[in-house]
PDB file of C-alpha atoms (C1' of nucleotides) in Angstrom:
ATOM      1  CA  MET A   1      -4.760  19.382  -1.353  1.00 30.00           C
ATOM      2  CA  SER A   2      -8.088  18.325  -2.826  1.00 29.00           C
ATOM      3  CA  GLU A   3      -6.739  14.776  -2.711  1.00 30.00           C
ATOM      4  CA  ASN A   4      -6.167  15.082   0.996  1.00 30.00           C
ATOM      5  CA  ALA A   5      -9.662  16.427   1.500  1.00 28.00           C
ATOM      6  CA  ARG A   6     -10.941  13.450  -0.439  1.00 31.00           C
ATOM      7  CA  ILE A   7      -8.963  11.047   1.681  1.00 30.00           C
ATOM      8  CA  TYR A   8     -10.592  12.339   4.822  1.00 27.00           C
ATOM      9  CA  GLN A   9     -13.970  11.632   3.288  1.00 29.00           C
ATOM     10  CA  LEU A  10     -13.238   7.943   3.034  1.00 32.00           C
ATOM     11  CA  PRO A  11     -15.637   5.481   4.758  1.00 30.00           C
ATOM     12  CA  GLY A  12     -14.532   6.140   8.287  1.00 30.00           C
ATOM     13  CA  PRO A  13     -11.863   6.705  10.854  1.00 30.00           C
ATOM     14  CA  ARG A  14     -11.527   2.974  11.136  1.00 33.00           C
ATOM     15  CA  GLY A  15      -9.356   2.810   8.070  1.00 33.00           C
ATOM     16  CA  LEU A  16      -6.967   5.362   9.382  1.00 34.00           C
ATOM     17  CA  ASP A  17      -7.429   5.782  13.079  1.00 39.00           C
ATOM     18  CA  ARG A  18      -8.850   2.590  14.486  1.00 44.00           C
ATOM     19  CA  LEU A  19      -7.320  -0.820  14.260  1.00 49.00           C
ATOM     20  CA  ASP A  20      -9.127  -4.069  14.833  1.00 48.00           C
ATOM     21  CA  HIS A  21     -11.144  -4.651  17.995  1.00 52.00           C
ATOM     22  CA  ARG A  22      -9.132  -7.713  19.023  1.00 65.00           C
ATOM     23  CA  PRO A  23      -7.211  -7.516  22.339  1.00 77.00           C
ATOM     24  CA  GLU A  24      -4.137  -6.854  20.251  1.00 89.00           C
ATOM     25  CA  PRO A  25      -4.115  -5.888  16.575  1.00 93.00           C
ATOM     26  CA  LEU A  26      -2.332  -8.022  14.049  1.00 95.00           C
ATOM     27  CA  TRP A  27       1.109  -7.242  12.722  1.00 97.00           C
ATOM     28  CA  ARG A  28      -0.151  -6.615   9.210  1.00 97.00           C
ATOM     29  CA  GLU A  29      -2.762  -4.167  10.475  1.00 96.00           C
ATOM     30  CA  VAL A  30      -0.377  -2.019  12.460  1.00 96.00           C
ATOM     31  CA  LEU A  31       2.269  -2.179   9.785  1.00 97.00           C
ATOM     32  CA  GLY A  32      -0.166  -1.248   7.055  1.00 97.00           C
ATOM     33  CA  HIS A  33      -1.519   1.601   9.101  1.00 95.00           C
ATOM     34  CA  ARG A  34       1.977   2.932   9.620  1.00 97.00           C
ATOM     35  CA  LEU A  35       2.861   2.603   5.942  1.00 97.00           C
ATOM     36  CA  ARG A  36      -0.225   4.596   4.913  1.00 97.00           C
ATOM     37  CA  ARG A  37       0.566   7.243   7.466  1.00 96.00           C
ATOM     38  CA  LEU A  38       4.067   7.603   6.094  1.00 96.00           C
ATOM     39  CA  ARG A  39       2.879   7.739   2.510  1.00 97.00           C
ATOM     40  CA  LEU A  40       0.249  10.375   3.201  1.00 96.00           C
ATOM     41  CA  HIS A  41       2.711  12.387   5.190  1.00 95.00           C
ATOM     42  CA  ARG A  42       4.947  12.487   2.130  1.00 95.00           C
ATOM     43  CA  GLY A  43       1.965  13.582   0.052  1.00 94.00           C
ATOM     44  CA  GLU A  44       2.320  10.640  -2.282  1.00 95.00           C
ATOM     45  CA  THR A  45      -0.373   8.651  -4.066  1.00 96.00           C
ATOM     46  CA  LEU A  46      -0.640   4.878  -4.056  1.00 97.00           C
ATOM     47  CA  LEU A  47       0.526   4.999  -7.666  1.00 96.00           C
ATOM     48  CA  GLU A  48       3.731   6.885  -6.883  1.00 95.00           C
ATOM     49  CA  THR A  49       4.787   4.888  -3.856  1.00 97.00           C
ATOM     50  CA  ALA A  50       3.847   1.585  -5.409  1.00 96.00           C
ATOM     51  CA  ALA A  51       5.846   2.415  -8.521  1.00 96.00           C
ATOM     52  CA  ALA A  52       8.847   3.333  -6.398  1.00 96.00           C
ATOM     53  CA  ALA A  53       8.482   0.053  -4.535  1.00 96.00           C
ATOM     54  CA  GLY A  54       8.035  -1.922  -7.736  1.00 95.00           C
ATOM     55  CA  ILE A  55       4.566  -3.205  -6.866  1.00 96.00           C
ATOM     56  CA  SER A  56       1.033  -2.479  -8.057  1.00 96.00           C
ATOM     57  CA  PRO A  57      -0.964   0.330  -6.441  1.00 96.00           C
ATOM     58  CA  GLN A  58      -3.830  -2.080  -5.836  1.00 96.00           C
ATOM     59  CA  TYR A  59      -1.548  -4.293  -3.832  1.00 97.00           C
ATOM     60  CA  LEU A  60      -0.094  -1.439  -1.853  1.00 97.00           C
ATOM     61  CA  SER A  61      -3.636  -0.383  -0.979  1.00 97.00           C
ATOM     62  CA  GLU A  62      -4.354  -3.856   0.357  1.00 97.00           C
ATOM     63  CA  ILE A  63      -1.143  -3.935   2.343  1.00 97.00           C
ATOM     64  CA  GLU A  64      -1.945  -0.580   3.916  1.00 97.00           C
ATOM     65  CA  ARG A  65      -5.416  -1.772   4.870  1.00 96.00           C
ATOM     66  CA  GLY A  66      -4.035  -4.956   6.422  1.00 96.00           C
ATOM     67  CA  ARG A  67      -5.826  -7.096   3.857  1.00 96.00           C
ATOM     68  CA  LYS A  68      -2.711  -8.861   2.622  1.00 96.00           C
ATOM     69  CA  GLU A  69       0.344 -10.213   4.344  1.00 96.00           C
ATOM     70  CA  PRO A  70       3.379  -8.679   2.651  1.00 96.00           C
ATOM     71  CA  SER A  71       6.541 -10.734   2.423  1.00 96.00           C
ATOM     72  CA  SER A  72       9.629  -9.432   4.179  1.00 97.00           C
ATOM     73  CA  GLU A  73      11.070  -8.396   0.834  1.00 96.00           C
ATOM     74  CA  MET A  74       7.933  -6.429   0.090  1.00 97.00           C
ATOM     75  CA  ILE A  75       8.137  -4.704   3.425  1.00 97.00           C
ATOM     76  CA  ALA A  76      11.713  -3.770   2.637  1.00 96.00           C
ATOM     77  CA  ALA A  77      10.760  -2.538  -0.836  1.00 96.00           C
ATOM     78  CA  VAL A  78       7.944  -0.337   0.424  1.00 97.00           C
ATOM     79  CA  ALA A  79      10.147   0.946   3.241  1.00 97.00           C
ATOM     80  CA  GLY A  80      12.781   1.862   0.660  1.00 96.00           C
ATOM     81  CA  ALA A  81      10.173   3.644  -1.454  1.00 96.00           C
ATOM     82  CA  LEU A  82       9.168   5.685   1.591  1.00 97.00           C
ATOM     83  CA  ASP A  83      12.784   6.510   2.424  1.00 96.00           C
ATOM     84  CA  THR A  84      12.673   4.549   5.633  1.00 96.00           C
ATOM     85  CA  ASP A  85      13.893   1.148   6.755  1.00 95.00           C
ATOM     86  CA  LEU A  86      12.831  -1.851   8.796  1.00 96.00           C
ATOM     87  CA  LEU A  87      14.351  -0.451  11.979  1.00 96.00           C
ATOM     88  CA  ASP A  88      12.316   2.752  11.733  1.00 96.00           C
ATOM     89  CA  LEU A  89       9.225   0.826  10.797  1.00 96.00           C
ATOM     90  CA  THR A  90       9.363  -1.638  13.670  1.00 96.00           C
ATOM     91  CA  GLU A  91      10.110   1.253  16.017  1.00 96.00           C
ATOM     92  CA  GLN A  92       7.023   3.075  14.849  1.00 96.00           C
ATOM     93  CA  VAL A  93       4.942  -0.093  14.949  1.00 96.00           C
ATOM     94  CA  THR A  94       6.075  -0.611  18.522  1.00 96.00           C
ATOM     95  CA  ALA A  95       5.143   2.951  19.425  1.00 96.00           C
ATOM     96  CA  GLU A  96       1.756   2.515  17.817  1.00 94.00           C
ATOM     97  CA  LEU A  97       1.105  -0.760  19.588  1.00 95.00           C
ATOM     98  CA  ARG A  98       2.022   0.899  22.851  1.00 94.00           C
ATOM     99  CA  ARG A  99      -0.404   3.704  22.155  1.00 91.00           C
ATOM    100  CA  GLU A 100      -3.064   1.156  21.257  1.00 84.00           C
ATOM    101  CA  SER A 101      -2.586  -0.855  24.430  1.00 85.00           C
ATOM    102  CA  ARG A 102      -2.844   2.303  26.502  1.00 81.00           C
ATOM    103  CA  ALA A 103      -5.878   3.432  24.511  1.00 71.00           C
ATOM    104  CA  ALA A 104      -7.703   0.130  25.207  1.00 55.00           C
ATOM    105  CA  PRO A 105      -8.324  -0.015  28.943  1.00 48.00           C
ATOM    106  CA  LEU A 106     -11.137  -2.042  30.482  1.00 42.00           C
ATOM    107  CA  GLU A 107     -13.320   1.022  30.843  1.00 38.00           C
ATOM    108  CA  PRO A 108     -14.023   2.793  27.557  1.00 39.00           C
ATOM    109  CA  THR A 109     -12.605   6.301  27.174  1.00 35.00           C
ATOM    110  CA  PRO A 110     -14.891   8.993  25.745  1.00 36.00           C
ATOM    111  CA  SER A 111     -13.116   9.090  22.358  1.00 38.00           C
ATOM    112  CA  ARG A 112     -13.419   5.342  22.152  1.00 39.00           C
ATOM    113  CA  ALA A 113     -17.156   5.429  22.802  1.00 36.00           C
ATOM    114  CA  THR A 114     -17.484   8.182  20.216  1.00 39.00           C
ATOM    115  CA  THR A 115     -15.644   6.126  17.651  1.00 39.00           C
ATOM    116  CA  GLN A 116     -17.836   3.117  18.312  1.00 39.00           C
ATOM    117  CA  ALA A 117     -20.942   5.206  17.893  1.00 39.00           C
ATOM    118  CA  MET A 118     -19.564   6.461  14.607  1.00 43.00           C
ATOM    119  CA  LEU A 119     -18.884   2.924  13.462  1.00 40.00           C
ATOM    120  CA  ALA A 120     -22.423   1.904  14.422  1.00 38.00           C
ATOM    121  CA  LEU A 121     -23.799   4.768  12.328  1.00 39.00           C
ATOM    122  CA  ALA A 122     -21.597   3.826   9.401  1.00 37.00           C
ATOM    123  CA  ALA A 123     -22.808   0.202   9.549  1.00 34.00           C
TER     124      ALA A 123
ATOM    125  CA  MET B   1      20.727 -29.364  29.520  1.00 30.00           C
ATOM    126  CA  SER B   2      22.069 -31.931  27.059  1.00 29.00           C
ATOM    127  CA  GLU B   3      19.625 -30.504  24.576  1.00 30.00           C
ATOM    128  CA  ASN B   4      21.139 -27.086  24.976  1.00 30.00           C
ATOM    129  CA  ALA B   5      24.616 -28.507  24.481  1.00 29.00           C
ATOM    130  CA  ARG B   6      23.393 -30.103  21.286  1.00 33.00           C
ATOM    131  CA  ILE B   7      21.871 -26.900  20.050  1.00 31.00           C
ATOM    132  CA  TYR B   8      25.184 -25.112  20.343  1.00 28.00           C
ATOM    133  CA  GLN B   9      26.722 -27.750  18.147  1.00 29.00           C
ATOM    134  CA  LEU B  10      24.479 -26.838  15.259  1.00 33.00           C
ATOM    135  CA  PRO B  11      26.065 -25.832  11.894  1.00 31.00           C
ATOM    136  CA  GLY B  12      27.258 -22.431  12.936  1.00 30.00           C
ATOM    137  CA  PRO B  13      26.759 -19.134  14.680  1.00 30.00           C
ATOM    138  CA  ARG B  14      24.947 -17.939  11.612  1.00 34.00           C
ATOM    139  CA  GLY B  15      21.782 -19.618  12.671  1.00 33.00           C
ATOM    140  CA  LEU B  16      21.732 -17.943  16.015  1.00 34.00           C
ATOM    141  CA  ASP B  17      24.109 -15.039  16.120  1.00 39.00           C
ATOM    142  CA  ARG B  18      24.475 -13.694  12.627  1.00 44.00           C
ATOM    143  CA  LEU B  19      21.673 -12.564  10.427  1.00 50.00           C
ATOM    144  CA  ASP B  20      21.891 -12.141   6.702  1.00 49.00           C
ATOM    145  CA  HIS B  21      24.685 -10.131   5.099  1.00 53.00           C
ATOM    146  CA  ARG B  22      22.325  -7.686   3.424  1.00 65.00           C
ATOM    147  CA  PRO B  23      22.534  -4.011   4.518  1.00 77.00           C
ATOM    148  CA  GLU B  24      19.489  -4.712   6.634  1.00 89.00           C
ATOM    149  CA  PRO B  25      18.131  -8.120   7.576  1.00 93.00           C
ATOM    150  CA  LEU B  26      14.622  -9.123   6.629  1.00 95.00           C
ATOM    151  CA  TRP B  27      11.679  -8.951   8.997  1.00 97.00           C
ATOM    152  CA  ARG B  28      11.240 -12.726   9.053  1.00 97.00           C
ATOM    153  CA  GLU B  29      14.901 -13.255   9.899  1.00 96.00           C
ATOM    154  CA  VAL B  30      14.964 -10.923  12.882  1.00 97.00           C
ATOM    155  CA  LEU B  31      11.596 -12.108  14.079  1.00 97.00           C
ATOM    156  CA  GLY B  32      12.554 -15.749  13.780  1.00 97.00           C
ATOM    157  CA  HIS B  33      15.798 -15.139  15.557  1.00 96.00           C
ATOM    158  CA  ARG B  34      13.973 -13.458  18.401  1.00 97.00           C
ATOM    159  CA  LEU B  35      11.397 -16.222  18.653  1.00 97.00           C
ATOM    160  CA  ARG B  36      14.111 -18.881  18.927  1.00 97.00           C
ATOM    161  CA  ARG B  37      15.894 -16.876  21.562  1.00 96.00           C
ATOM    162  CA  LEU B  38      12.713 -16.649  23.594  1.00 96.00           C
ATOM    163  CA  ARG B  39      11.952 -20.329  23.239  1.00 97.00           C
ATOM    164  CA  LEU B  40      15.444 -21.428  24.243  1.00 96.00           C
ATOM    165  CA  HIS B  41      15.404 -19.036  27.143  1.00 95.00           C
ATOM    166  CA  ARG B  42      12.286 -20.778  28.388  1.00 95.00           C
ATOM    167  CA  GLY B  43      14.028 -24.138  27.954  1.00 94.00           C
ATOM    168  CA  GLU B  44      11.353 -25.412  25.601  1.00 95.00           C
ATOM    169  CA  THR B  45      11.681 -27.715  22.602  1.00 96.00           C
ATOM    170  CA  LEU B  46      10.251 -26.999  19.185  1.00 97.00           C
ATOM    171  CA  LEU B  47       7.689 -29.686  19.932  1.00 96.00           C
ATOM    172  CA  GLU B  48       6.455 -28.043  23.114  1.00 95.00           C
ATOM    173  CA  THR B  49       6.220 -24.504  21.813  1.00 97.00           C
ATOM    174  CA  ALA B  50       4.750 -25.547  18.488  1.00 96.00           C
ATOM    175  CA  ALA B  51       2.094 -27.581  20.273  1.00 95.00           C
ATOM    176  CA  ALA B  52       1.224 -24.630  22.481  1.00 96.00           C
ATOM    177  CA  ALA B  53       0.964 -22.440  19.397  1.00 96.00           C
ATOM    178  CA  GLY B  54      -1.087 -25.006  17.518  1.00 96.00           C
ATOM    179  CA  ILE B  55       1.406 -25.478  14.695  1.00 96.00           C
ATOM    180  CA  SER B  56       3.854 -28.185  13.634  1.00 96.00           C
ATOM    181  CA  PRO B  57       7.379 -28.250  15.073  1.00 96.00           C
ATOM    182  CA  GLN B  58       8.800 -28.433  11.575  1.00 96.00           C
ATOM    183  CA  TYR B  59       7.057 -25.225  10.690  1.00 97.00           C
ATOM    184  CA  LEU B  60       8.151 -23.463  13.854  1.00 97.00           C
ATOM    185  CA  SER B  61      11.721 -24.460  13.038  1.00 97.00           C
ATOM    186  CA  GLU B  62      11.390 -22.858   9.632  1.00 97.00           C
ATOM    187  CA  ILE B  63       9.871 -19.703  11.063  1.00 97.00           C
ATOM    188  CA  GLU B  64      12.706 -19.393  13.568  1.00 97.00           C
ATOM    189  CA  ARG B  65      15.294 -19.806  10.818  1.00 96.00           C
ATOM    190  CA  GLY B  66      13.616 -17.162   8.666  1.00 96.00           C
ATOM    191  CA  ARG B  67      12.771 -19.704   5.999  1.00 96.00           C
ATOM    192  CA  LYS B  68       9.052 -19.108   6.021  1.00 96.00           C
ATOM    193  CA  GLU B  69       6.940 -16.002   6.273  1.00 96.00           C
ATOM    194  CA  PRO B  70       4.480 -16.481   9.126  1.00 96.00           C
ATOM    195  CA  SER B  71       1.091 -14.861   8.845  1.00 96.00           C
ATOM    196  CA  SER B  72       0.148 -12.260  11.434  1.00 97.00           C
ATOM    197  CA  GLU B  73      -2.123 -14.779  13.119  1.00 96.00           C
ATOM    198  CA  MET B  74       0.761 -17.225  13.361  1.00 97.00           C
ATOM    199  CA  ILE B  75       2.981 -14.576  14.867  1.00 97.00           C
ATOM    200  CA  ALA B  76       0.268 -13.929  17.435  1.00 96.00           C
ATOM    201  CA  ALA B  77      -0.145 -17.658  18.138  1.00 96.00           C
ATOM    202  CA  VAL B  78       3.572 -18.237  18.662  1.00 97.00           C
ATOM    203  CA  ALA B  79       3.815 -15.101  20.784  1.00 97.00           C
ATOM    204  CA  GLY B  80       0.988 -16.426  22.913  1.00 96.00           C
ATOM    205  CA  ALA B  81       2.719 -19.785  23.259  1.00 96.00           C
ATOM    206  CA  LEU B  82       5.829 -17.990  24.475  1.00 97.00           C
ATOM    207  CA  ASP B  83       3.836 -15.879  26.934  1.00 96.00           C
ATOM    208  CA  THR B  84       4.607 -12.690  25.076  1.00 96.00           C
ATOM    209  CA  ASP B  85       2.728 -10.442  22.682  1.00 95.00           C
ATOM    210  CA  LEU B  86       3.217  -8.474  19.507  1.00 96.00           C
ATOM    211  CA  LEU B  87       4.210  -5.334  21.378  1.00 96.00           C
ATOM    212  CA  ASP B  88       7.027  -7.122  23.209  1.00 96.00           C
ATOM    213  CA  LEU B  89       8.105  -8.856  20.061  1.00 96.00           C
ATOM    214  CA  THR B  90       8.324  -5.750  17.892  1.00 96.00           C
ATOM    215  CA  GLU B  91      10.122  -3.995  20.718  1.00 96.00           C
ATOM    216  CA  GLN B  92      12.718  -6.724  20.838  1.00 96.00           C
ATOM    217  CA  VAL B  93      12.969  -6.877  17.069  1.00 96.00           C
ATOM    218  CA  THR B  94      13.610  -3.140  17.075  1.00 96.00           C
ATOM    219  CA  ALA B  95      16.306  -3.527  19.714  1.00 96.00           C
ATOM    220  CA  GLU B  96      17.909  -6.295  17.739  1.00 94.00           C
ATOM    221  CA  LEU B  97      17.840  -4.317  14.513  1.00 95.00           C
ATOM    222  CA  ARG B  98      19.438  -1.424  16.327  1.00 94.00           C
ATOM    223  CA  ARG B  99      22.191  -3.692  17.596  1.00 91.00           C
ATOM    224  CA  GLU B 100      22.652  -5.068  14.118  1.00 85.00           C
ATOM    225  CA  SER B 101      22.922  -1.632  12.527  1.00 85.00           C
ATOM    226  CA  ARG B 102      25.501  -0.608  15.098  1.00 81.00           C
ATOM    227  CA  ALA B 103      27.368  -3.846  14.602  1.00 71.00           C
ATOM    228  CA  ALA B 104      27.693  -3.224  10.841  1.00 55.00           C
ATOM    229  CA  PRO B 105      29.740  -0.067  10.369  1.00 48.00           C
ATOM    230  CA  LEU B 106      31.710   0.679   7.200  1.00 42.00           C
ATOM    231  CA  GLU B 107      34.970  -0.436   8.780  1.00 38.00           C
ATOM    232  CA  PRO B 108      34.844  -4.027   9.971  1.00 40.00           C
ATOM    233  CA  THR B 109      35.077  -4.561  13.702  1.00 36.00           C
ATOM    234  CA  PRO B 110      37.311  -7.372  14.928  1.00 37.00           C
ATOM    235  CA  SER B 111      34.382  -9.591  15.871  1.00 39.00           C
ATOM    236  CA  ARG B 112      32.879  -9.040  12.433  1.00 40.00           C
ATOM    237  CA  ALA B 113      36.098 -10.077  10.701  1.00 37.00           C
ATOM    238  CA  THR B 114      36.272 -13.100  12.962  1.00 39.00           C
ATOM    239  CA  THR B 115      32.725 -14.082  12.087  1.00 39.00           C
ATOM    240  CA  GLN B 116      33.417 -13.763   8.374  1.00 39.00           C
ATOM    241  CA  ALA B 117      36.502 -15.926   8.676  1.00 40.00           C
ATOM    242  CA  MET B 118      34.393 -18.485  10.480  1.00 43.00           C
ATOM    243  CA  LEU B 119      31.785 -18.385   7.759  1.00 40.00           C
ATOM    244  CA  ALA B 120      34.460 -18.812   5.098  1.00 39.00           C
ATOM    245  CA  LEU B 121      35.732 -21.870   6.902  1.00 40.00           C
ATOM    246  CA  ALA B 122      32.246 -23.298   7.199  1.00 37.00           C
ATOM    247  CA  ALA B 123      31.670 -22.844   3.452  1.00 34.00           C
TER     248      ALA B 123
ATOM    249  C1'  DC C   1      24.710 -51.977  19.249  1.00 68.87           C
ATOM    250  C1'  DG C   2      19.513 -50.277  19.390  1.00 68.87           C
ATOM    251  C1'  DG C   3      16.344 -46.941  21.064  1.00 68.87           C
ATOM    252  C1'  DT C   4      15.070 -42.244  22.028  1.00 68.87           C
ATOM    253  C1'  DT C   5      14.962 -37.339  21.476  1.00 68.87           C
ATOM    254  C1'  DC C   6      15.451 -33.209  18.897  1.00 68.87           C
ATOM    255  C1'  DG C   7      15.933 -30.516  14.885  1.00 68.87           C
ATOM    256  C1'  DT C   8      16.104 -30.225   9.859  1.00 68.87           C
ATOM    257  C1'  DC C   9      15.080 -31.854   5.072  1.00 68.87           C
ATOM    258  C1'  DT C  10      11.821 -33.008   1.447  1.00 68.87           C
ATOM    259  C1'  DG C  11       7.671 -33.436  -1.201  1.00 68.87           C
ATOM    260  C1'  DC C  12       3.189 -31.882  -1.780  1.00 68.87           C
ATOM    261  C1'  DC C  13      -1.684 -29.923  -1.184  1.00 68.87           C
ATOM    262  C1'  DC C  14      -4.131 -25.946  -1.029  1.00 68.87           C
ATOM    263  C1'  DT C  15      -4.475 -21.154   0.512  1.00 68.87           C
ATOM    264  C1'  DC C  16      -3.517 -16.693  -0.528  1.00 68.87           C
ATOM    265  C1'  DG C  17      -0.026 -13.225  -2.492  1.00 68.87           C
ATOM    266  C1'  DG C  18       0.152 -10.130  -6.233  1.00 68.87           C
ATOM    267  C1'  DC C  19      -1.582  -8.699 -10.398  1.00 68.87           C
ATOM    268  C1'  DA C  20      -4.738  -6.711 -14.245  1.00 68.87           C
ATOM    269  C1'  DG C  21      -8.985  -5.032 -15.374  1.00 68.87           C
ATOM    270  C1'  DA C  22     -13.258  -3.139 -13.733  1.00 68.87           C
ATOM    271  C1'  DA C  23     -15.779  -0.247 -10.761  1.00 68.87           C
ATOM    272  C1'  DC C  24     -16.533   3.641  -7.783  1.00 68.87           C
ATOM    273  C1'  DG C  25     -16.299   8.351  -5.875  1.00 68.87           C
ATOM    274  C1'  DC C  26     -14.765  12.902  -6.371  1.00 68.87           C
ATOM    275  C1'  DC C  27     -13.275  16.909  -8.864  1.00 68.87           C
ATOM    276  C1'  DT C  28     -12.740  20.078 -12.832  1.00 68.87           C
ATOM    277  C1'  DC C  29     -13.948  21.815 -17.187  1.00 68.87           C
ATOM    278  C1'  DC C  30     -16.855  22.906 -21.217  1.00 68.87           C
TER     279       DC C  30
ATOM    280  C1'  DG D   1     -25.711  18.177 -18.070  1.00 68.87           C
ATOM    281  C1'  DG D   2     -21.664  14.988 -19.811  1.00 68.87           C
ATOM    282  C1'  DA D   3     -16.730  13.955 -20.430  1.00 68.87           C
ATOM    283  C1'  DG D   4     -12.368  13.252 -18.678  1.00 68.87           C
ATOM    284  C1'  DG D   5      -8.930  12.641 -15.186  1.00 68.87           C
ATOM    285  C1'  DC D   6      -7.373  11.067 -10.791  1.00 68.87           C
ATOM    286  C1'  DG D   7      -7.045   8.145  -6.673  1.00 68.87           C
ATOM    287  C1'  DT D   8      -8.641   4.258  -4.376  1.00 68.87           C
ATOM    288  C1'  DT D   9     -11.016  -0.064  -3.818  1.00 68.87           C
ATOM    289  C1'  DC D  10     -13.271  -4.305  -5.730  1.00 68.87           C
ATOM    290  C1'  DT D  11     -13.020  -8.638  -8.199  1.00 68.87           C
ATOM    291  C1'  DG D  12     -11.319 -12.707 -10.451  1.00 68.87           C
ATOM    292  C1'  DC D  13      -7.547 -15.595 -11.123  1.00 68.87           C
ATOM    293  C1'  DC D  14      -2.725 -17.796 -11.747  1.00 68.87           C
ATOM    294  C1'  DG D  15       1.029 -19.465  -9.522  1.00 68.87           C
ATOM    295  C1'  DA D  16       4.049 -18.838  -5.362  1.00 68.87           C
ATOM    296  C1'  DG D  17       4.725 -20.381  -1.061  1.00 68.87           C
ATOM    297  C1'  DG D  18       2.558 -21.428   3.694  1.00 68.87           C
ATOM    298  C1'  DG D  19       2.054 -25.338   6.516  1.00 68.87           C
ATOM    299  C1'  DC D  20       2.029 -30.088   7.015  1.00 68.87           C
ATOM    300  C1'  DA D  21       3.500 -35.264   7.376  1.00 68.87           C
ATOM    301  C1'  DG D  22       6.957 -38.415   6.808  1.00 68.87           C
ATOM    302  C1'  DA D  23      11.840 -39.267   6.341  1.00 68.87           C
ATOM    303  C1'  DC D  24      16.401 -38.449   7.794  1.00 68.87           C
ATOM    304  C1'  DG D  25      20.586 -37.217  10.523  1.00 68.87           C
ATOM    305  C1'  DA D  26      22.962 -36.143  14.792  1.00 68.87           C
ATOM    306  C1'  DA D  27      23.551 -36.712  19.585  1.00 68.87           C
ATOM    307  C1'  DC D  28      22.886 -39.153  23.769  1.00 68.87           C
ATOM    308  C1'  DC D  29      22.132 -43.145  26.793  1.00 68.87           C
ATOM    309  C1'  DG D  30      22.024 -47.914  28.517  1.00 68.87           C
TER     310       DG D  30
END
DNA sequence: CGGTTCGTCTGCCCTCGGCAGAACGCCTCC
DNA sequence: GGAGGCGTTCTGCCGAGGGCAGACGAACCG
């Protein structure tokens, strides 16, 4: 549990709760976000999931943070390691994108303004 | 319309109607398939859509055939050229994956056996 | 037949995927 | 306090492959 507490102390909600500020986030961002969510939900470390997927933990970290563009085989490998598949993943990515598009209206919602203020403080 | 007639005379249904024989197809295959469907539905050539997306027609062809792994920015650019977005695309990819998973039960369906016979003849 | 259009093949430059080692932050223990 | 362990991110770098231009093949038309 201490690991989870540590995770929540990471730099900011941006890594976990906010995607990029573009009109629409990029595929790798949403995907990565979803993969991290799944991994944390299973209570696994980068090391464990990466090992199960046959990749390095460093690389999995970058995938989750949308820093690298995983190949389709990599996506499949990580999905397998998380006991899910491409169908589930794309479904969840779709759901997340839908949530995002609803959460980004022309007028800022209170939680959105709060998040931006938090980001300004962090910067 | 002659262009469409020509398209249907391409090497086989595999390019358009059958994805890979793996338990689950790869992301780039389903995505590419979907992108080609969209483009053809709009009656556009590779040249037109590629130009609108700011990429080469050769490259778009490869993306559509699942030969190359497009970056997230490329996916967004092609989506934009096809007047769609990532949300729509992932939604359709999900739908297609669902269809695929239903179309691949343990016992072969008649259409599946027919397709395999066709592929054997083509090989 | 030659010309045109469309899609695919091929070779290649250069960007970035994927890794290993280093660094960082946090926690526990002595 | 320091040492050690753990989890994650940073950094540098080799080689895989993204993306392109030119060539090629198939189909169609006059």
